[in-house]
Amino acid sequence: MRVALTGARGGLAKLLLPRLESDCSVEKILALDLAKPKHDGLKTEFRPLDLTRHDAEANLRDALVEEKIDTLFHLAFVYEPVRDPSVAHELEVAGSMTVMTAASAANVGKLIVPSTTALYGARGGHPAFLREEAPLLGCPGSRFISDKVVVEEQLESFRAGHPRTNVIVLRFAPIMGEFVDNPLARLLKSPVVPTLLGFDPLLQLIHEDDAAQALIRALHSKASGVFNVVGEGVMSLSGMIRHAGGIAIPLPSPVAAALLSAMNLYGGASVPLSLLNYLHYSWVADGRRASNELGFRPRYHTREAAATARRS
Amino acid sequence: MPKLGNDPFLRGAAPREDEGLDKTTDPAGVALPKTGMKKSRGTKKPAKAAVAKKAKPEKRTTSAKKPAPAKTAKKAKKTKRGAVLDTRAEESLRERISHPPPRVEEEDEKTDTTFIPLADLEADDETTPSVPGFGLEPRPSLVTLHGEPVLDYEEEDDDDEAPTVEHDFTEGELISEETRPPEHRLAPAPFDPAATAKSTGALALAKDILFQALDRPGLRTVAETAGGVIEVMRTATGLRRAEMLDDFGKDENLESALAPITNFFFEKYWRVHIEGSDELPLGPCLLVANHSGALPFDGPVLAEAVKRERPELEEPRWLVEDQVFYAPFLGTLLNRLGAIRASPENAARLLDERRPVIVFPEGIQGMGKPYRERYQLKRFGRGGFAKLAMRTNTPIIPVAIVGAEESMPLLGRLPGKFFGFPYLPLTPLGPMPLPARWSIRFGPPLYPETSGAGSEADLSEVHRLTELTRQSIDGMLKARLKDRKSIFM
């Protein structure tokens, strides 16, 4: 298998590259990003790629054709804090479109795109276990999430229009670990976490090793479509905060938002305020489809994933 | 010169002519604990060893009484490095070897505690010789007198089997701690002066007396009940921080913490009377009940009733309406107690798990009706439960609950928008229910006649099932209300 991945400097790539190196069925790894990642490997070759340029599609297509790539991981995302919202939007929406067209033009057999269960939204009205067919309600307050919902819609129409390309979308629960960075991870690493008074929703996490395992399984699997990839079990938010070593402070909603902004300004955390929406009602995804079709079984419980945020 | 290996006790020792000594007690006559390593008595001169062996029988008995004099007979030896161990230090070392301290609780029975780490024997080492057996791992690089490496000493025989070292226990060789002369006894635990003082002092005695006096059933129940109430408050505010929840959010530990309260309410306060529990089938079923009372007690009480009456069934779960489930404090608390939001997907998943699922089709209207309209069944929703029963082919068991209305009569509504509730119920005792007598009656099951995936299109069947359920519950309610002579007694 000849594998390419965009976003080679990101957290998911850091997890994935060593595993691809040690995977015997992978002959060649093409790492694409703005600058060379620190990873060194016998099979890895780096090529610069800027997905926001107008000629990115042609560059990518040429690279894929030249290296005869048959699987493409699209890991190029900007996680919040979004310093430049227009760049992030470009990268997400236009960049993903670029990747899709280049992949189909280069006859790449499989396209694997990570996503997040946060796209389901954490409004009320969800079933206790969200299946992949549930509508993506997203979060109107977060541009990041809204962009990702648009990307998923694009992938859906791409899949319909290009039946020869196997498009696998993995919706990950918030990934916890030392290499990955996302808003919930940052929140759990804070010593003090504002929560909403009177609410203690159920949340899931996934350990970064399990996330990497899922990506590898997607690489080898013949299945197609969207999969929820989650860790085992659920935890209440307060239990999760305690397990991560922090202190939960239940506050009325406006006061909690104020405390969070204060922490962002003075405490060095950079947690978007829209994350408070996700601490209101439960959002638990059902991982049965990944288990049945991809053969993915998480090795770590949500508890253990939360424990990685503990400062030792 | 025989190979002496690493054993500090063997360095500088002359070869021993009598191998048999390895397996027996040392010449001091004190039996050593069974060890994997052949004990070295290398400091003995061979002559003395021979003499000792001959005199073994007598020596044992005599030395059993006087171990001290025998030990002082040991001589100083030269280590390999040439440094001479101080006689007294060496003696204390000997003592630690021949009289190992009592094993601490967590030690493996088979681990030999008399190994002294190599570092402790280096004369120029600044570390004080630590007493073996207190969390030290014996060095794995030790070898026996004859150069055989000490293998994994944890793989020694069990104490139950015949020991490799031939101890003759009949002659009282093992000297227990109590009979040891005071100067040879060792402290049994890492020495903590403060703790020692506390544990032996009058404070401990006072504590014991106090706890015994307080350890009465009545007080314990009060304490447990108070603890349960505190846990409820902590759960509602999100301070309980439970870490073990089931996938739907139920907190098992909370359930056990509330067991005294549950028992009290179920048996003494409400005196719940249950009839017809044999109607419940094995396997999944839909328990459809009337909803009443200003606070949703009927769900947990019915679930508890099913658990007690039919413990062989899967644990029942009850569904609550959105307005209750999403309410602050109350919603969290109910979720931790086991409530699940009422939705078709959730109910279908619970039925997949072969549980009895308790539903209240009247919904929030059932809870919101004023006291004068008690026991008048409101509209049964849109027949969602009937469609679910048809889709999954599960029987419907009508349940009539009497007593919930009187336990928590809704006398009025207060504005609750500020707190996030649609309204705040006005009840006689606030959150505390009244001691009405409850009666739960299970009716005969109703089986859907058309079933399968697309069957909910059969609206006439949906209507039939809904009507029959409603009539059944209504009939049981009226019968019970007629028979009831008093509400609270």
Coordinates of C-alpha atoms in Angstrom, one line a residue, chain A:
Chain A
M1 CA 0.0 0.0 0.0
R2 CA 1.2 3.4 -0.8
V3 CA -0.1 6.0 1.6
A4 CA -0.1 9.8 1.6
L5 CA -1.2 12.1 4.3
T6 CA -1.8 15.8 4.5
G7 CA -1.3 17.7 7.7
A8 CA 1.9 15.7 8.4
R9 CA 2.9 18.0 11.3
G10 CA -0.4 17.6 13.2
G11 CA -1.1 15.5 16.2
L12 CA -2.9 12.7 14.4
A13 CA 0.0 12.5 11.9
K14 CA 2.4 12.2 14.8
L15 CA 0.5 9.2 16.0
L16 CA 0.0 7.7 12.6
L17 CA 3.4 8.0 11.0
P18 CA 5.3 5.6 13.4
R19 CA 2.5 3.1 13.0
L20 CA 2.6 3.3 9.3
E21 CA 6.3 2.9 9.4
S22 CA 6.1 -0.3 11.3
D23 CA 3.2 -1.6 9.2
C24 CA 4.6 -4.2 6.7
S25 CA 1.9 -3.7 4.2
V26 CA 2.8 0.0 3.7
E27 CA 5.5 0.5 1.1
K28 CA 5.7 4.2 0.9
I29 CA 4.5 7.1 3.0
L30 CA 4.1 10.5 1.4
A31 CA 4.0 13.3 4.0
L32 CA 2.5 16.6 2.8
D33 CA 2.4 19.8 4.8
L34 CA 3.6 23.3 4.7
A35 CA 6.9 22.3 6.3
K36 CA 8.7 19.1 7.0
P37 CA 7.6 17.2 10.0
K38 CA 10.2 16.0 12.6
H39 CA 9.4 12.4 11.9
D40 CA 12.1 10.5 10.1
G41 CA 11.4 7.2 8.5
L42 CA 12.8 4.9 5.8
K43 CA 9.5 4.9 3.9
T44 CA 8.5 8.5 4.5
E45 CA 9.1 11.2 1.9
F46 CA 8.1 14.8 2.4
R47 CA 6.7 17.1 -0.1
P48 CA 5.6 20.7 0.6
L49 CA 2.0 21.4 0.0
D50 CA -0.1 24.5 0.8
L51 CA -3.7 23.7 0.5
T52 CA -4.8 27.3 0.5
R53 CA -2.9 28.1 -2.7
H54 CA -4.8 28.3 -5.9
D55 CA -2.6 25.7 -7.5
A56 CA -2.8 23.3 -4.6
E57 CA -5.1 20.9 -6.4
A58 CA -2.7 20.5 -9.3
N59 CA 0.3 20.1 -7.0
L60 CA -1.4 17.5 -4.9
R61 CA -2.7 15.6 -7.9
D62 CA 0.7 15.5 -9.5
A63 CA 2.3 14.3 -6.2
L64 CA -0.3 11.5 -5.8
V65 CA 0.0 10.4 -9.4
E66 CA 3.8 10.4 -9.3
E67 CA 4.0 8.3 -6.2
K68 CA 1.1 6.1 -7.2
I69 CA -0.7 6.6 -4.0
D70 CA -3.6 4.4 -3.3
T71 CA -4.7 5.7 0.1
L72 CA -4.9 9.3 1.2
F73 CA -5.4 10.5 4.8
H74 CA -6.6 14.0 5.0
L75 CA -5.4 15.2 8.4
A76 CA -4.9 18.8 7.6
F77 CA -7.0 20.7 10.1
V78 CA -6.6 23.7 12.3
Y79 CA -7.8 23.1 15.7
E80 CA -9.0 26.0 17.8
P81 CA -7.8 28.5 18.9
V82 CA -8.4 29.8 15.5
R83 CA -6.0 32.7 15.2
D84 CA -7.0 33.6 11.7
P85 CA -10.6 32.6 11.0
S86 CA -10.5 33.2 7.3
V87 CA -7.4 31.0 6.9
A88 CA -9.0 28.3 8.9
H89 CA -12.2 28.5 6.9
E90 CA -10.2 28.4 3.7
L91 CA -8.2 25.4 4.9
E92 CA -11.3 23.5 6.0
V93 CA -13.7 24.0 3.3
A94 CA -11.7 24.9 0.3
G95 CA -8.8 22.7 1.3
S96 CA -11.0 19.7 1.7
M97 CA -12.6 20.3 -1.6
T98 CA -9.1 20.4 -3.2
V99 CA -8.1 17.2 -1.6
M100 CA -11.2 15.5 -2.8
T101 CA -10.9 16.6 -6.4
A102 CA -7.2 15.8 -6.5
A103 CA -7.8 12.4 -5.0
S104 CA -10.4 11.5 -7.6
A105 CA -8.3 12.9 -10.4
A106 CA -5.3 10.8 -9.3
N107 CA -7.5 7.7 -8.9
V108 CA -6.8 7.2 -5.3
G109 CA -8.6 4.2 -4.1
K110 CA -9.4 5.3 -0.5
L111 CA -9.8 8.6 1.2
I112 CA -9.8 8.6 5.0
V113 CA -11.0 11.8 6.7
P114 CA -11.1 12.2 10.5
S115 CA -14.0 14.2 11.9
T116 CA -15.6 14.7 15.3
T117 CA -18.7 13.6 17.2
A118 CA -19.1 17.2 18.3
L119 CA -20.7 17.7 14.9
Y120 CA -23.9 16.0 16.2
G121 CA -24.3 19.0 18.5
A122 CA -25.0 18.8 22.1
R123 CA -28.5 20.1 22.1
G124 CA -31.3 18.3 23.8
G125 CA -33.4 16.0 21.8
H126 CA -30.7 13.5 21.0
P127 CA -31.1 9.8 21.7
A128 CA -29.0 8.4 24.4
F129 CA -26.6 6.9 21.8
L130 CA -26.1 8.9 18.6
R131 CA -25.9 6.7 15.6
E132 CA -24.2 7.8 12.4
E133 CA -27.5 8.5 10.7
A134 CA -28.3 11.2 13.3
P135 CA -28.4 14.7 11.8
L136 CA -25.4 16.9 12.2
L137 CA -26.8 19.8 14.2
G138 CA -23.4 21.3 14.9
C139 CA -22.9 24.3 17.1
P140 CA -24.1 27.7 15.6
G141 CA -21.7 29.6 17.9
S142 CA -18.6 27.8 16.7
R143 CA -17.3 28.6 13.3
F144 CA -14.9 25.7 13.6
I145 CA -17.7 23.2 14.0
S146 CA -19.9 24.8 11.4
D147 CA -17.0 24.5 8.9
K148 CA -16.6 20.9 9.7
V149 CA -20.3 20.2 9.1
V150 CA -19.9 21.8 5.7
V151 CA -16.9 19.6 5.0
E152 CA -18.9 16.5 5.9
E153 CA -21.7 17.5 3.6
Q154 CA -19.1 18.0 0.8
L155 CA -17.8 14.5 1.5
E156 CA -21.3 13.1 1.4
S157 CA -21.9 14.6 -2.1
F158 CA -18.4 13.6 -3.2
R159 CA -19.1 10.0 -2.2
A160 CA -22.3 10.0 -4.1
G161 CA -20.7 11.4 -7.2
H162 CA -17.5 9.2 -7.1
P163 CA -18.5 5.7 -6.4
R164 CA -15.1 4.4 -7.3
T165 CA -13.4 6.2 -4.4
N166 CA -13.9 4.6 -1.0
V167 CA -14.5 7.5 1.4
I168 CA -14.2 6.7 5.1
V169 CA -15.1 9.3 7.6
L170 CA -14.2 8.6 11.2
R171 CA -16.0 10.7 13.7
F172 CA -13.8 10.7 16.8
A173 CA -14.9 11.4 20.3
P174 CA -12.6 14.1 21.8
I175 CA -9.1 12.6 21.6
M176 CA -7.0 12.8 24.7
G177 CA -3.3 12.2 24.9
E178 CA 0.0 13.9 24.8
F179 CA 0.2 14.5 21.0
V180 CA -3.2 15.7 20.3
D181 CA -4.7 19.1 21.1
N182 CA -8.3 20.1 21.0
P183 CA -10.5 22.4 23.1
L184 CA -11.9 19.8 25.4
A185 CA -8.4 18.4 26.1
R186 CA -7.3 21.9 27.0
L187 CA -10.2 22.4 29.2
L188 CA -9.6 19.2 31.1
K189 CA -6.0 20.1 31.6
S190 CA -6.9 23.3 33.3
P191 CA -6.8 23.1 37.1
V192 CA -10.1 24.9 37.4
V193 CA -13.0 24.1 35.1
P194 CA -16.2 26.1 35.0
T195 CA -19.3 24.0 34.6
L196 CA -23.0 24.8 34.3
L197 CA -24.8 24.7 37.6
G198 CA -27.4 22.0 37.8
F199 CA -26.1 20.1 34.8
D200 CA -23.7 17.1 34.7
P201 CA -23.8 15.7 31.2
L202 CA -22.4 12.4 30.0
L203 CA -19.4 12.7 27.8
Q204 CA -17.1 10.3 26.0
L205 CA -13.5 10.5 25.3
I206 CA -11.1 8.4 23.2
H207 CA -7.4 7.8 24.0
E208 CA -5.0 8.8 21.3
D209 CA -3.7 5.3 20.9
D210 CA -7.2 4.0 20.2
A211 CA -7.6 6.9 17.6
A212 CA -4.5 5.8 15.9
Q213 CA -5.6 2.2 16.0
A214 CA -8.9 3.2 14.3
L215 CA -7.0 5.1 11.5
I216 CA -4.9 2.0 10.9
R217 CA -8.0 -0.2 10.8
A218 CA -9.6 2.1 8.3
L219 CA -6.5 1.8 6.2
H220 CA -6.8 -2.0 6.0
S221 CA -10.6 -2.3 6.0
K222 CA -12.8 -2.7 3.0
A223 CA -15.7 -1.0 4.7
S224 CA -16.9 2.4 3.6
G225 CA -19.0 5.2 5.0
V226 CA -19.2 7.1 8.3
F227 CA -18.1 5.6 11.6
N228 CA -18.3 6.8 15.2
V229 CA -15.0 6.1 16.8
V230 CA -15.3 6.4 20.6
G231 CA -13.6 5.1 23.7
E232 CA -15.3 2.6 25.9
G233 CA -17.9 3.8 28.4
V234 CA -19.1 7.2 29.4
M235 CA -18.4 9.5 32.3
S236 CA -20.2 12.4 33.9
L237 CA -18.5 15.7 33.3
S238 CA -17.8 16.2 37.0
G239 CA -16.3 12.8 37.3
M240 CA -14.2 13.4 34.2
I241 CA -12.9 16.7 35.6
R242 CA -12.0 15.0 38.9
H243 CA -10.3 12.1 37.1
A244 CA -8.3 14.6 35.1
G245 CA -7.1 16.2 38.3
G246 CA -9.1 19.5 38.0
I247 CA -11.7 21.1 40.1
A248 CA -15.2 21.7 38.7
I249 CA -16.9 24.9 39.6
P250 CA -20.6 24.8 38.9
L251 CA -21.8 28.3 38.0
P252 CA -24.8 29.9 36.3
S253 CA -24.3 30.1 32.6
P254 CA -23.2 33.8 32.2
V255 CA -20.8 33.5 35.2
A256 CA -19.3 30.4 33.8
A257 CA -18.7 32.1 30.4
A258 CA -17.1 35.0 32.3
L259 CA -14.8 32.7 34.2
L260 CA -13.8 30.9 31.0
S261 CA -13.0 34.2 29.2
A262 CA -11.0 35.3 32.3
M263 CA -9.1 32.0 32.1
N264 CA -8.4 32.5 28.5
L265 CA -7.1 36.0 29.0
Y266 CA -5.1 35.6 32.2
G267 CA -4.7 31.9 32.7
G268 CA -3.1 31.0 29.4
A269 CA -5.8 28.5 28.5
S270 CA -7.4 29.0 25.1
V271 CA -10.7 27.3 25.3
P272 CA -13.5 28.7 23.1
L273 CA -16.6 29.8 24.8
S274 CA -18.8 27.8 22.5
L275 CA -17.4 24.7 24.3
L276 CA -19.8 25.5 27.2
N277 CA -22.6 24.4 24.9
Y278 CA -21.1 21.0 25.0
L279 CA -21.1 20.9 28.8
H280 CA -24.8 21.4 29.0
Y281 CA -26.5 18.2 27.7
S282 CA -25.1 14.8 27.0
W283 CA -23.7 13.8 23.7
V284 CA -22.8 10.2 23.5
A285 CA -22.2 8.4 20.2
D286 CA -22.8 4.8 19.5
G287 CA -19.6 3.0 18.4
R288 CA -21.3 -0.2 17.3
R289 CA -20.8 0.3 13.6
A290 CA -17.1 0.8 13.9
S291 CA -16.9 -2.3 16.1
N292 CA -18.9 -4.4 13.6
E293 CA -17.6 -3.2 10.3
L294 CA -14.1 -1.9 11.0
G295 CA -13.3 -4.3 13.8
F296 CA -12.3 -1.4 16.1
R297 CA -12.4 -2.2 19.8
P298 CA -11.2 0.5 22.1
R299 CA -8.5 -0.5 24.6
Y300 CA -8.9 2.4 26.9
H301 CA -11.9 3.5 28.9
T302 CA -13.0 7.1 28.9
R303 CA -11.7 7.2 32.4
E304 CA -8.2 6.3 31.3
A305 CA -8.4 8.8 28.5
A306 CA -9.3 11.5 31.0
A307 CA -6.5 10.5 33.2
T308 CA -4.0 11.4 30.5
A309 CA -4.8 15.0 31.2
R310 CA -3.6 14.7 34.7
R311 CA -0.6 16.7 35.3
S312 CA 2.0 14.4 36.9

